[in-house]
Coordinates of C-alpha atoms and ligand atoms in Angstrom, one line a residue:
X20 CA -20.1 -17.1 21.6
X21 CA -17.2 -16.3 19.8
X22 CA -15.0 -13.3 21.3
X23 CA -15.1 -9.9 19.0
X24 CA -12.6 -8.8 17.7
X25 CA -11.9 -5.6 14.7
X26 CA -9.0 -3.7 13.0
X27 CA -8.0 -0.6 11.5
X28 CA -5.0 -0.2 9.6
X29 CA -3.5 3.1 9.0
X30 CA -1.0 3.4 5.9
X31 CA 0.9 1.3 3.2
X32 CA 0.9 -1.5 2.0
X33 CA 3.5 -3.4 4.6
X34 CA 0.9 -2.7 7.6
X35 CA -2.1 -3.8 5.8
X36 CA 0.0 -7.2 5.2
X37 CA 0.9 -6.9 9.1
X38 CA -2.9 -6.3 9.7
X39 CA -3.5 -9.3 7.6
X40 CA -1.6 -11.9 9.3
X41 CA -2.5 -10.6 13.3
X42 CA -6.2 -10.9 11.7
X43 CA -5.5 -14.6 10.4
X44 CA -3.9 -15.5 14.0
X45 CA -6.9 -13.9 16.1
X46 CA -9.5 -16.0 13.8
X47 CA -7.0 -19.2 14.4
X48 CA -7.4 -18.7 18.1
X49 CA -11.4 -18.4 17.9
X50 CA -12.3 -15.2 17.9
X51 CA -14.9 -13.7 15.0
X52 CA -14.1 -10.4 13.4
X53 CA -16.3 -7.4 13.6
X54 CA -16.5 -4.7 11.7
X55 CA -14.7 -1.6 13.1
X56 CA -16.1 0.9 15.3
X57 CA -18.8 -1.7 16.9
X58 CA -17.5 -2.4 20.2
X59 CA -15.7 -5.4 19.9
X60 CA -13.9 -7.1 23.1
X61 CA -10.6 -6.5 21.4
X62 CA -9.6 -3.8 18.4
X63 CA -6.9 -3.6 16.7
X64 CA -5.3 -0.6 14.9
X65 CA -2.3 -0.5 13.5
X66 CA -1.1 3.1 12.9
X67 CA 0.9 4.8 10.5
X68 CA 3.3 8.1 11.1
X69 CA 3.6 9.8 7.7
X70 CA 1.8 12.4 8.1
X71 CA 0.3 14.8 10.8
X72 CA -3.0 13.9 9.3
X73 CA -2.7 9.9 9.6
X74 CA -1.6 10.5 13.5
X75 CA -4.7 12.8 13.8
X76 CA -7.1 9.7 12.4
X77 CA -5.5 7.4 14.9
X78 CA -6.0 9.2 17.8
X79 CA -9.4 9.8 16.8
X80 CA -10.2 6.2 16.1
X81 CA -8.6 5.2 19.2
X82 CA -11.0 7.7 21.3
X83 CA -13.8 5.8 19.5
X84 CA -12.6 2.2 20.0
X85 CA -12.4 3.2 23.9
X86 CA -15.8 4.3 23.8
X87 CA -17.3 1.2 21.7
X88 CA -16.7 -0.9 24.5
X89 CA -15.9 0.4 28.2
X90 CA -14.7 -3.4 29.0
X91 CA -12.7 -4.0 25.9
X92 CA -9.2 -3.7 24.8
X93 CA -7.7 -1.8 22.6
X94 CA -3.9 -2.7 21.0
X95 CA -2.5 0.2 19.4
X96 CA 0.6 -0.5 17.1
X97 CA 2.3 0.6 14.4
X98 CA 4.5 3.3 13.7
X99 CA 2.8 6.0 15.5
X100 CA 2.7 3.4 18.6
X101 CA 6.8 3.0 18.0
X102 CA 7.9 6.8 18.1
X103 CA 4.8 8.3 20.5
X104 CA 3.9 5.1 22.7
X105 CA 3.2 6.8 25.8
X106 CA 1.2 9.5 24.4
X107 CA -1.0 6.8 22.8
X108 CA -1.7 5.0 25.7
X109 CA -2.5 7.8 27.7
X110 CA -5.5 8.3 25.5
X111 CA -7.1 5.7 28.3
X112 CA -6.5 3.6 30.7
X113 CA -7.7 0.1 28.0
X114 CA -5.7 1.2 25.6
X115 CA -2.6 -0.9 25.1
X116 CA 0.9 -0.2 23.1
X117 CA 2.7 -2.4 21.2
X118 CA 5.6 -0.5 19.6
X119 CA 5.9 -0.8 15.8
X120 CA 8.9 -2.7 16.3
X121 CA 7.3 -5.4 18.7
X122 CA 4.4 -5.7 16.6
X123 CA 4.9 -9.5 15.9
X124 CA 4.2 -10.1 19.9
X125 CA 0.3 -9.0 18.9
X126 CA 0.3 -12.5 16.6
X127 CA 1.1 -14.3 19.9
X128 CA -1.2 -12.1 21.9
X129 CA -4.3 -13.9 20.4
X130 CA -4.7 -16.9 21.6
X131 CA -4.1 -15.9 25.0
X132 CA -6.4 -13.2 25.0
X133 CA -9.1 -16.5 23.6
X134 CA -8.4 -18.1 26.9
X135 CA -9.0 -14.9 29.1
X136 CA -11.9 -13.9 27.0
X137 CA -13.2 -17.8 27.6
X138 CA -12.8 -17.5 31.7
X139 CA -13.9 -14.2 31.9
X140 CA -10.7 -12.7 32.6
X141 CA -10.3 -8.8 31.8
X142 CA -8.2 -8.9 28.4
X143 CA -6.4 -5.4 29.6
X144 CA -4.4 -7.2 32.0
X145 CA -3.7 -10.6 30.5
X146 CA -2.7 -8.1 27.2
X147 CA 0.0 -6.4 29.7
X148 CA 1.1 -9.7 31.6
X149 CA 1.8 -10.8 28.6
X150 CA 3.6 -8.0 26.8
X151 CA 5.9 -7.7 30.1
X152 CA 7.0 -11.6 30.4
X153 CA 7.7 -10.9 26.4
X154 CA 9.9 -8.1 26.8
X155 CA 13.2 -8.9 25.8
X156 CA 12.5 -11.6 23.2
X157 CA 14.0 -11.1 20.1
X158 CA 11.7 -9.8 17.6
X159 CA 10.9 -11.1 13.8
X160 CA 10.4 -8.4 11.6
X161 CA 9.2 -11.2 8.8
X162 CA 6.5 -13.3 11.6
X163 CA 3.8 -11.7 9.0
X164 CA 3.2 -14.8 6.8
X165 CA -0.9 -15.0 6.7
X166 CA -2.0 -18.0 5.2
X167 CA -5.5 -16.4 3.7
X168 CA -6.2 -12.5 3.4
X169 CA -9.3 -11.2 4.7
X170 CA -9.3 -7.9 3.5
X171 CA -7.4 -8.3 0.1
X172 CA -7.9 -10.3 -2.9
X173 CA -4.3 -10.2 -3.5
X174 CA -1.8 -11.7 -1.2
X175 CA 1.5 -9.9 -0.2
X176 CA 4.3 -10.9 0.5
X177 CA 6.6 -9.0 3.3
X178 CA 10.7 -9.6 1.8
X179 CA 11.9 -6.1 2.9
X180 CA 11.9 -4.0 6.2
X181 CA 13.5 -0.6 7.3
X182 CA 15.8 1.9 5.5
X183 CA 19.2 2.8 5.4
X184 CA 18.5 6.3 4.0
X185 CA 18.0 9.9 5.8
X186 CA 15.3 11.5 3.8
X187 CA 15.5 14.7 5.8
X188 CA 11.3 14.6 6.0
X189 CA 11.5 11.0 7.2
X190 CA 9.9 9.4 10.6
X191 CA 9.5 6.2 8.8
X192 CA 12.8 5.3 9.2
X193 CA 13.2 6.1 12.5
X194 CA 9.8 4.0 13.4
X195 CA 10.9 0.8 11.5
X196 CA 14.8 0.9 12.2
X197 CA 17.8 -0.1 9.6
X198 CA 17.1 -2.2 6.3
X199 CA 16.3 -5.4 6.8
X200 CA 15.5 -8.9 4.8
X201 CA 13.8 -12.0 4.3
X202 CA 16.5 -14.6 2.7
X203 CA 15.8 -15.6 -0.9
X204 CA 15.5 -19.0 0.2
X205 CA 12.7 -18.0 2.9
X206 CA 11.2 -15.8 0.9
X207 CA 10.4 -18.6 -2.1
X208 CA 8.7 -21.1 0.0
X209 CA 6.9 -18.5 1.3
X210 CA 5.7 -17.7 -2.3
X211 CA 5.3 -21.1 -3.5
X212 CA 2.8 -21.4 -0.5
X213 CA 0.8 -18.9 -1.8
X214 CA 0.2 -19.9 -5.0
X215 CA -0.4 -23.3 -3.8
X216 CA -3.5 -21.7 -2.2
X217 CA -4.7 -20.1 -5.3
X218 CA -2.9 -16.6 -5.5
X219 CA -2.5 -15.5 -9.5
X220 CA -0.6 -12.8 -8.5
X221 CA 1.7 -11.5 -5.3
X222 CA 2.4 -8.0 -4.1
X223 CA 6.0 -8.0 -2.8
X224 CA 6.3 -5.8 -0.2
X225 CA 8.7 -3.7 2.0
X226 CA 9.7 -0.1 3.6
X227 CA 12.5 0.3 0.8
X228 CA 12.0 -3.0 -1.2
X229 CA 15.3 -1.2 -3.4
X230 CA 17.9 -1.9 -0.2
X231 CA 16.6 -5.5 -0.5
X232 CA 20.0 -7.4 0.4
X233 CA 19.8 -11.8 1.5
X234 CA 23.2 -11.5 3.6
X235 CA 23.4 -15.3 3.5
X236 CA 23.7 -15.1 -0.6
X237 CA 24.6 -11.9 -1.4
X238 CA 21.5 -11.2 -3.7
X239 CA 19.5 -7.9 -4.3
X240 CA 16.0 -7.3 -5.2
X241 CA 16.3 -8.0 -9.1
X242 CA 18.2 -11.3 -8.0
X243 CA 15.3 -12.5 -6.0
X244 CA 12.7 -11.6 -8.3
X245 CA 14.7 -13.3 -10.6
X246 CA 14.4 -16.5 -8.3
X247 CA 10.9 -16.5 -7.2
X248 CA 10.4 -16.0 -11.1
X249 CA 12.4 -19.0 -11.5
X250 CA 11.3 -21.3 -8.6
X251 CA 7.5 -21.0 -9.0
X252 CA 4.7 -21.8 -12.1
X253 CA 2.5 -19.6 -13.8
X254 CA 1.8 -16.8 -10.4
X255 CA 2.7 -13.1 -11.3
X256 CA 4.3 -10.8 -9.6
X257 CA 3.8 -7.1 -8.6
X258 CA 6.7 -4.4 -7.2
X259 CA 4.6 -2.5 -4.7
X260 CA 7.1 0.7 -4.7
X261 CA 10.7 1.7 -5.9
X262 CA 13.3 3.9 -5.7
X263 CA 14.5 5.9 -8.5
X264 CA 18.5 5.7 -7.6
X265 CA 18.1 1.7 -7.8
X266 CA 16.9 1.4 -11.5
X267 CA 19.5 -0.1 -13.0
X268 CA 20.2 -3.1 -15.6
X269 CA 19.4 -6.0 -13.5
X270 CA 16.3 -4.4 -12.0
X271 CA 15.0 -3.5 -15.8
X272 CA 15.8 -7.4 -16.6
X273 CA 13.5 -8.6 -14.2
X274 CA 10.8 -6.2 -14.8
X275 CA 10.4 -7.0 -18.4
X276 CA 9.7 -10.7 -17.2
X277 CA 6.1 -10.5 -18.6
X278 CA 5.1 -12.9 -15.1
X279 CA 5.9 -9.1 -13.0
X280 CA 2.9 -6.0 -13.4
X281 CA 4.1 -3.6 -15.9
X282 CA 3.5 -1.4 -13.0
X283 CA 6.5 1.2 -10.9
X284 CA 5.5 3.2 -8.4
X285 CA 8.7 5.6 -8.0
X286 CA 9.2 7.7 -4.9
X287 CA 9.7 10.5 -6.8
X288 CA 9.0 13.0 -4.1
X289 CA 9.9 16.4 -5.9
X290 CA 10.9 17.1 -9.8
X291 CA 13.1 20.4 -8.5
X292 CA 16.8 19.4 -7.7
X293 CA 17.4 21.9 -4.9
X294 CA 14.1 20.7 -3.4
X295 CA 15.2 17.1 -3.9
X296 CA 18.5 18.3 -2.0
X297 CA 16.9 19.9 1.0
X298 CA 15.3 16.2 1.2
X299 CA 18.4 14.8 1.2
X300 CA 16.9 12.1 -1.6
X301 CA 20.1 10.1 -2.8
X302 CA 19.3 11.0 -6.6
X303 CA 18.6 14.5 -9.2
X304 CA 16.4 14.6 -12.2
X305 CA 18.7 13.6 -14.7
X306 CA 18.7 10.4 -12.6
X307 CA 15.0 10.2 -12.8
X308 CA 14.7 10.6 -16.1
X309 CA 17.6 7.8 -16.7
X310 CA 15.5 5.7 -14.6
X311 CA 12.1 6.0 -16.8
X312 CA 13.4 5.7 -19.7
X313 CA 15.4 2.4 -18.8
X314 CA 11.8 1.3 -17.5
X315 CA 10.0 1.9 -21.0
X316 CA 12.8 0.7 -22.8
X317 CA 12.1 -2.5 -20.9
X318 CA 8.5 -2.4 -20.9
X319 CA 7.1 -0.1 -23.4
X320 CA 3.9 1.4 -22.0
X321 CA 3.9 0.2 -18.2
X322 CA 2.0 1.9 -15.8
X323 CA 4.0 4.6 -14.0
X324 CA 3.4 5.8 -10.7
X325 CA 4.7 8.4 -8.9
X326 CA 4.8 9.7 -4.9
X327 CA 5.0 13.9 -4.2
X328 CA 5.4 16.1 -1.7
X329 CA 4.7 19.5 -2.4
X330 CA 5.5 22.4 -0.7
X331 CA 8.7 21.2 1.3
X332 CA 10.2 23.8 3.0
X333 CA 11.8 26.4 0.6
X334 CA 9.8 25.0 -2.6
X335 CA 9.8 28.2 -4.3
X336 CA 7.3 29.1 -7.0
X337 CA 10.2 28.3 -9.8
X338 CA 11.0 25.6 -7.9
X339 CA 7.5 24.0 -8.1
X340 CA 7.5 24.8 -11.6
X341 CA 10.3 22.2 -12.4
X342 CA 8.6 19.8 -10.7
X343 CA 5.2 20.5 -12.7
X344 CA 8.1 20.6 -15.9
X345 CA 9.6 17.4 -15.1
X346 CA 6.0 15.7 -14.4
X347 CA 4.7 17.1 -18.2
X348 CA 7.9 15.3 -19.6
X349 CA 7.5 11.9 -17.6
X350 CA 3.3 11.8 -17.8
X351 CA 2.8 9.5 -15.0
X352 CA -0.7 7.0 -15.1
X353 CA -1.2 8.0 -11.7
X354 CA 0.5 10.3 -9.2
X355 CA 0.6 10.3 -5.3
X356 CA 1.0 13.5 -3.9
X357 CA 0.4 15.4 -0.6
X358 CA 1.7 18.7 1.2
X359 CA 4.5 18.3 3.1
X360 CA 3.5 17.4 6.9
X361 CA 6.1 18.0 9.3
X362 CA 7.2 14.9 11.4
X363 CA 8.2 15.8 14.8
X364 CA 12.4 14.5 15.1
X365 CA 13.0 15.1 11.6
X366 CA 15.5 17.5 10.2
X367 CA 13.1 19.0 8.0
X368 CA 10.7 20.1 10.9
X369 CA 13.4 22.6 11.7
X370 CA 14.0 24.2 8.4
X371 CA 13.5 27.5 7.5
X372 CA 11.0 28.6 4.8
X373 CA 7.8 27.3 5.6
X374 CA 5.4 27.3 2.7
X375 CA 1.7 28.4 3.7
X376 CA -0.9 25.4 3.6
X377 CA -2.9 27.0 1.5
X378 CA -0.3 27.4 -1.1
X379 CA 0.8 23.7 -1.0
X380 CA -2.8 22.6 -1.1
X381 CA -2.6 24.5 -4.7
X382 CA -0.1 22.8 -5.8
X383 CA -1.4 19.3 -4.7
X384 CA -4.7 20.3 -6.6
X385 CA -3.0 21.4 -9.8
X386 CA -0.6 18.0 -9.9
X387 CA -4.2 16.1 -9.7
X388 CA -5.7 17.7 -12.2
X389 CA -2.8 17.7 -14.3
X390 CA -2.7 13.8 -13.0
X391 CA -6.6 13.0 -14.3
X392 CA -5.6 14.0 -17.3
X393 CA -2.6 12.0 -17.6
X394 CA -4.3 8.5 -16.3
X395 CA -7.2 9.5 -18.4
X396 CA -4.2 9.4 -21.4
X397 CA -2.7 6.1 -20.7
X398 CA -6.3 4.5 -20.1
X399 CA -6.8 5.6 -23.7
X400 CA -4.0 4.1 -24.9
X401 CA -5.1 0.3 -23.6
X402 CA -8.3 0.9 -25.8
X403 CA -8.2 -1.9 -28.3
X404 CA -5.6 -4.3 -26.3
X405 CA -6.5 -7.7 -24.5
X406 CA -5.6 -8.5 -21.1
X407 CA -6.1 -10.3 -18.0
X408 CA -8.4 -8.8 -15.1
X409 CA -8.6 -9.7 -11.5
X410 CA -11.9 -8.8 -10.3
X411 CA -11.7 -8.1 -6.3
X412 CA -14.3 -6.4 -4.2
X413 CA -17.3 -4.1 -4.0
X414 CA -16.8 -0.6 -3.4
X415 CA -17.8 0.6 0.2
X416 CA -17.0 -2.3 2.3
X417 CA -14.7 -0.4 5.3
X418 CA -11.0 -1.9 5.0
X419 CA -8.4 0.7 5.7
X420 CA -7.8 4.6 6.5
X421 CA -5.7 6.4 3.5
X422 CA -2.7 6.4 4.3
X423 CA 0.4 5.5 1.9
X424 CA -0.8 3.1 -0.6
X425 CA -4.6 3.0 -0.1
X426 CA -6.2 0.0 -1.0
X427 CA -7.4 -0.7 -4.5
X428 CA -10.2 -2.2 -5.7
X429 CA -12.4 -3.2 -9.0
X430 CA -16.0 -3.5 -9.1
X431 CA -18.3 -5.6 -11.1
X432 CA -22.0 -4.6 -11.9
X433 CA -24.1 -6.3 -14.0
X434 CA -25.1 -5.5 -17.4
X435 CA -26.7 -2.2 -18.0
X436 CA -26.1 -0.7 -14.9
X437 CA -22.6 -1.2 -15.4
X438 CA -21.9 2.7 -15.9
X439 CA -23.7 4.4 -13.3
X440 CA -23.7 1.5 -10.9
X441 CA -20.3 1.3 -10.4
X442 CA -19.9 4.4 -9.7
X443 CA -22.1 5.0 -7.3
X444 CA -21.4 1.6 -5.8
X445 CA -22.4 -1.6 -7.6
X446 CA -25.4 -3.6 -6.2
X447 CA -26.0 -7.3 -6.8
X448 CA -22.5 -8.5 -7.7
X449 CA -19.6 -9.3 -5.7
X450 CA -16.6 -10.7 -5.8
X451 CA -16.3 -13.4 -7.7
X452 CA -13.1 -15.9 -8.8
X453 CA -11.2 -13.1 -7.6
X454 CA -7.9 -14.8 -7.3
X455 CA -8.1 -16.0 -10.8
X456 CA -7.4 -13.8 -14.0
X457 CA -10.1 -12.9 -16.3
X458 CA -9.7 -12.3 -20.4
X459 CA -11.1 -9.1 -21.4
X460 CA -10.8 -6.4 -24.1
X461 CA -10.5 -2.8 -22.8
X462 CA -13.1 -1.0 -25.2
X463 CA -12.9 2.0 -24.0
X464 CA -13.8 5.3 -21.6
X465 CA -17.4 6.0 -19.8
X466 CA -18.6 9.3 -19.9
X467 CA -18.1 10.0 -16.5
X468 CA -14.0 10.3 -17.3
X469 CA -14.0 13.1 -14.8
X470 CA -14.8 12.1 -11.6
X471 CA -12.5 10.7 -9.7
X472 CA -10.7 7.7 -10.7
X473 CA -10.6 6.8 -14.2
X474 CA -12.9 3.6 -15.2
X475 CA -12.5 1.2 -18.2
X476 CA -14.8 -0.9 -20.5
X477 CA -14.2 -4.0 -20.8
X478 CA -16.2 -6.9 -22.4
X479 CA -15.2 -10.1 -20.9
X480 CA -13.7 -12.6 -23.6
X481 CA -14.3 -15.8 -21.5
X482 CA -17.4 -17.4 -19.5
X483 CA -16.8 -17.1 -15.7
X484 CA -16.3 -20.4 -13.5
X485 CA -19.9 -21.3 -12.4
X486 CA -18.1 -19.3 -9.7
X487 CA -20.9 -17.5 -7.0
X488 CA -21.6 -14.3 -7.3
X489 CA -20.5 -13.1 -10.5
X490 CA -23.0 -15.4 -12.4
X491 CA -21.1 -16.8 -15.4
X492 CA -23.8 -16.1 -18.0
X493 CA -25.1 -12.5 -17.3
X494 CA -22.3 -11.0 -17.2
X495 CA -20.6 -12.3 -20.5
X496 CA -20.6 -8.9 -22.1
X497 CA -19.7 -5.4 -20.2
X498 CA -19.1 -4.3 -16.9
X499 CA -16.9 -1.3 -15.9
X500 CA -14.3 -1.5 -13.6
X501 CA -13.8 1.6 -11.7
X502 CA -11.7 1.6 -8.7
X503 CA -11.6 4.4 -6.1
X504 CA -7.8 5.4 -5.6
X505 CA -6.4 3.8 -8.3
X506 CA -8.1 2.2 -11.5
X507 CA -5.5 0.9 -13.5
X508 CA -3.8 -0.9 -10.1
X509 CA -6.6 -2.8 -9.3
X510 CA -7.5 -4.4 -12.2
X511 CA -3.9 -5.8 -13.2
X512 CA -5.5 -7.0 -16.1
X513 CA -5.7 -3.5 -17.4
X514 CA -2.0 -2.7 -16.9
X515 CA 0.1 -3.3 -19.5
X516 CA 1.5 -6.8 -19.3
Ligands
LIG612 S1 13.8 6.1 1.5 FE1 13.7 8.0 2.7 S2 11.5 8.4 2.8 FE2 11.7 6.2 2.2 S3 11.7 5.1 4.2 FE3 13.8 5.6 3.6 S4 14.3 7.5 4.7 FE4 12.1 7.3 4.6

């Protein structure tokens, strides 16, 4: 029998690719996954620190993961694990820590935990024996190279890691250290790789992807781009988040490269300068607006994202009402936000003028509505245009808390019940070629515009590969792609390319 073993992955993007490659090394070394939460020999959860409410989950989860299996072990890692370790593992005595930082020691940890699980050796101790003779060892941030993806149709790719900045709000940075990243040269083989094994499209990944710096060459983000543009056929690529200080010329250049997502998610934050200046954020409003319009000049149309928190210490009424100002000028496809958390160590966690939760959670509700309306806008405004799909999952299959950057996903149901299937979860289809790009036509909006998410019609312009599950011939003709946190994301095809 094959040992057990499940994860949980708290956060963005960068720990779901973390979570991908310790996956790909415990299935190298034998073991079969589980599903979370059903008392596998080992777990796995890789935390996050961003907010209060993402520490809460972990803790939580953890509790259960000890539970689910009195003689298992459970790894906690992550960025929680980095700046509260010993708080984590005294939530019990089989729960292990690997700090954030020595997170790559978990992809070693598997194939010694296969040999303890195959003599029957307790996998609590041979986890710590190992972690202590592995003390010391230097640590790669960029050891996250999974050659498949279990839980994502679309591979990333880690280039970037740490931040140079002091957001005043920020224990990221403190979790996951100074900037850090993966040479040009490193980081296009490792590309080429993947679209050897099939990948249409890469996410390219990072903490602040816009301090992207190869020491060895000199080059920034938009010069790597540039080169992994260059140095490999046909794959696209998409940004996974951006600053709005670092859009400049070169970074407009290589976005209008029709092979990279018309899609920016900017961490925007607030719209207010004071606010933007209590957050110590290295850029004003003027600066944002620069920044957007440089982006539609080079891509008219792209799908803009944005990232908010609202009610930061001292965000006055008039000073949310700048923000909700500068959002009506910019009308992003799809907005991020959440009330402020405070992060224990942080400089804002000390400042004065504590806005009520209640009031903050107002102001989070009135950006999403304002935000449905503004995704349902730019969904109308692909009506009528052609474009390339990626079909990737079914709705409801478990993958990872929401944290930063929750997954996305499209789902495919067959004719008919297209509509209302999808939304309440599709039966009967899955996943089908979904590393390969699919012609539609965007026809329009379902009824059901209002619910959460906004969906799409498409009719699909080509037969399917007698691929499984899809079924070529049934479903030339309609299906709706809704996606549950973000629609236009997860079906590329839809974005503007
Ligand atoms: S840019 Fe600011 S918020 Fe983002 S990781 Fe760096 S310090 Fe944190």
């Amino acid at each position: 029998m094959k040992p057990s073993v499940s994860f949980r992955t708290f956060g963005c993007r960068l720990n779901q690719l973390e979570t991908e490659a310790i996956a790909a090394a415990f299935e190298t070394a034998g073991f079969g996954t589980a599903p979370f939460g059903s008392g596998s020999l080992v777990t796995v959860l890789n935390t996050c620190t961003v907010t209060g409410k993402a520490e809460q989950k972990a803790r939580r989860e953890i509790r259960a993961a000890l539970r689910g299996n009195p003689a298992g072990l459970v790894l906690v890692t992550g960025c929680y694990a980095e700046v509260e370790g010993e708080a984590l593992a005294a939530l019990g005595e089989r729960a292990v820590v690997v700090p954030g930082s020595a997170k790559d020691l978990v992809l070693d940890l598997a194939s010694r935990l296969a040999e303890a699980a195959e003599h029957g050796l307790d996998p609590v101790d041979e986890a710590r024996a190992a972690l202590a003779s592995a003390s010391g060892h230097a640590r790669d941030p960029f050891a996250f190279r999974p050659a498949s993806f279990a839980f994502h149709a679309r591979p990333a790719l880690k280039v970037q890691d740490g931040c140079d900045n002091a957001c005043t709000y920020c224990r990221v940075r403190i979790a996951r250290g100074r900037a850090v990243s993966l040479p040009v040269a490193e980081a296009l083989a490792r590309a080429r790789a993947l679209a050897a094994s099939g990948a249409a499209e890469i996410v390219l990944t990072g903490v602040n992807l816009s301090q992207y710096h190869d020491p060895g060459t000199g080059a920034d983000f938009a010069a790597l781009l540039e080169a992994l543009l260059a140095g490999t056929d046909g794959v696209a690529y998409r940004i996974s988040s951006w600053e709005p200080d670092r859009v400049d010329g070169g970074f407009a250049r290589a976005f209008s490269n029709p092979r990279v997502r018309a899609h920016v998610h900017l961490a925007l934050q607030s719209g207010c300068d004071a606010t933007l200046g209590r957050m110590a954020r290295p850029y004003r409003t003027d600066r944002v607006r620069e920044a957007v319009a440089l982006l539609r000049g080079a891509r008219p149309g792209f799908f803009l994202g944005v990232d908010l928190i609202l009610g930061f210490p001292g965000e006055t009424d008039a000073e949310f009402a700048e923000t909700l100002a500068l959002l009506d000028e910019l009308r992003p496809a799809w907005i991020h936000a959440f009330p402020y958390s405070p992060r224990p160590g942080t400089r804002a966690a000390l400042m004065p003028g504590k806005v009520p939760e209640r009031v903050a959670g107002e102001r989070v509700a009135l950006v999403m509505e304002r935000a449905r309306a503004w995704r349902a806008d730019y969904a109308r405004s692909r009506v009528g245009s052609e474009t390339e799909l990626v079909l990737e999952g079914i709705e409801g299959s478990p993958d990872v808390e929401d944290g930063l950057g929750a997954p996305d996903r499209a789902v495919a149901a067959g004719p008919g019940a297209g509509e209302a299937g999808a939304a309440g979860g599709a039966t009967g289809s899955r996943t089908g070629t979904s590393d390969e790009f699919l012609g539609v036509l965007v026809e329009g909006l379902p009824p059901e515009l209002d619910r959460p998410g906004v969906a799409v019609r498409v009719s699909i312009l080509e037969a399917l590969p007698g691929g499984e599950g899809l079924g070529a011939p049934d479903l030339r003709g309609r299906f709706v792609a809704p996606t549950r946190s973000d629609p236009l994301l997860s079906a590329p095809g839809v974005l503007p390319l």
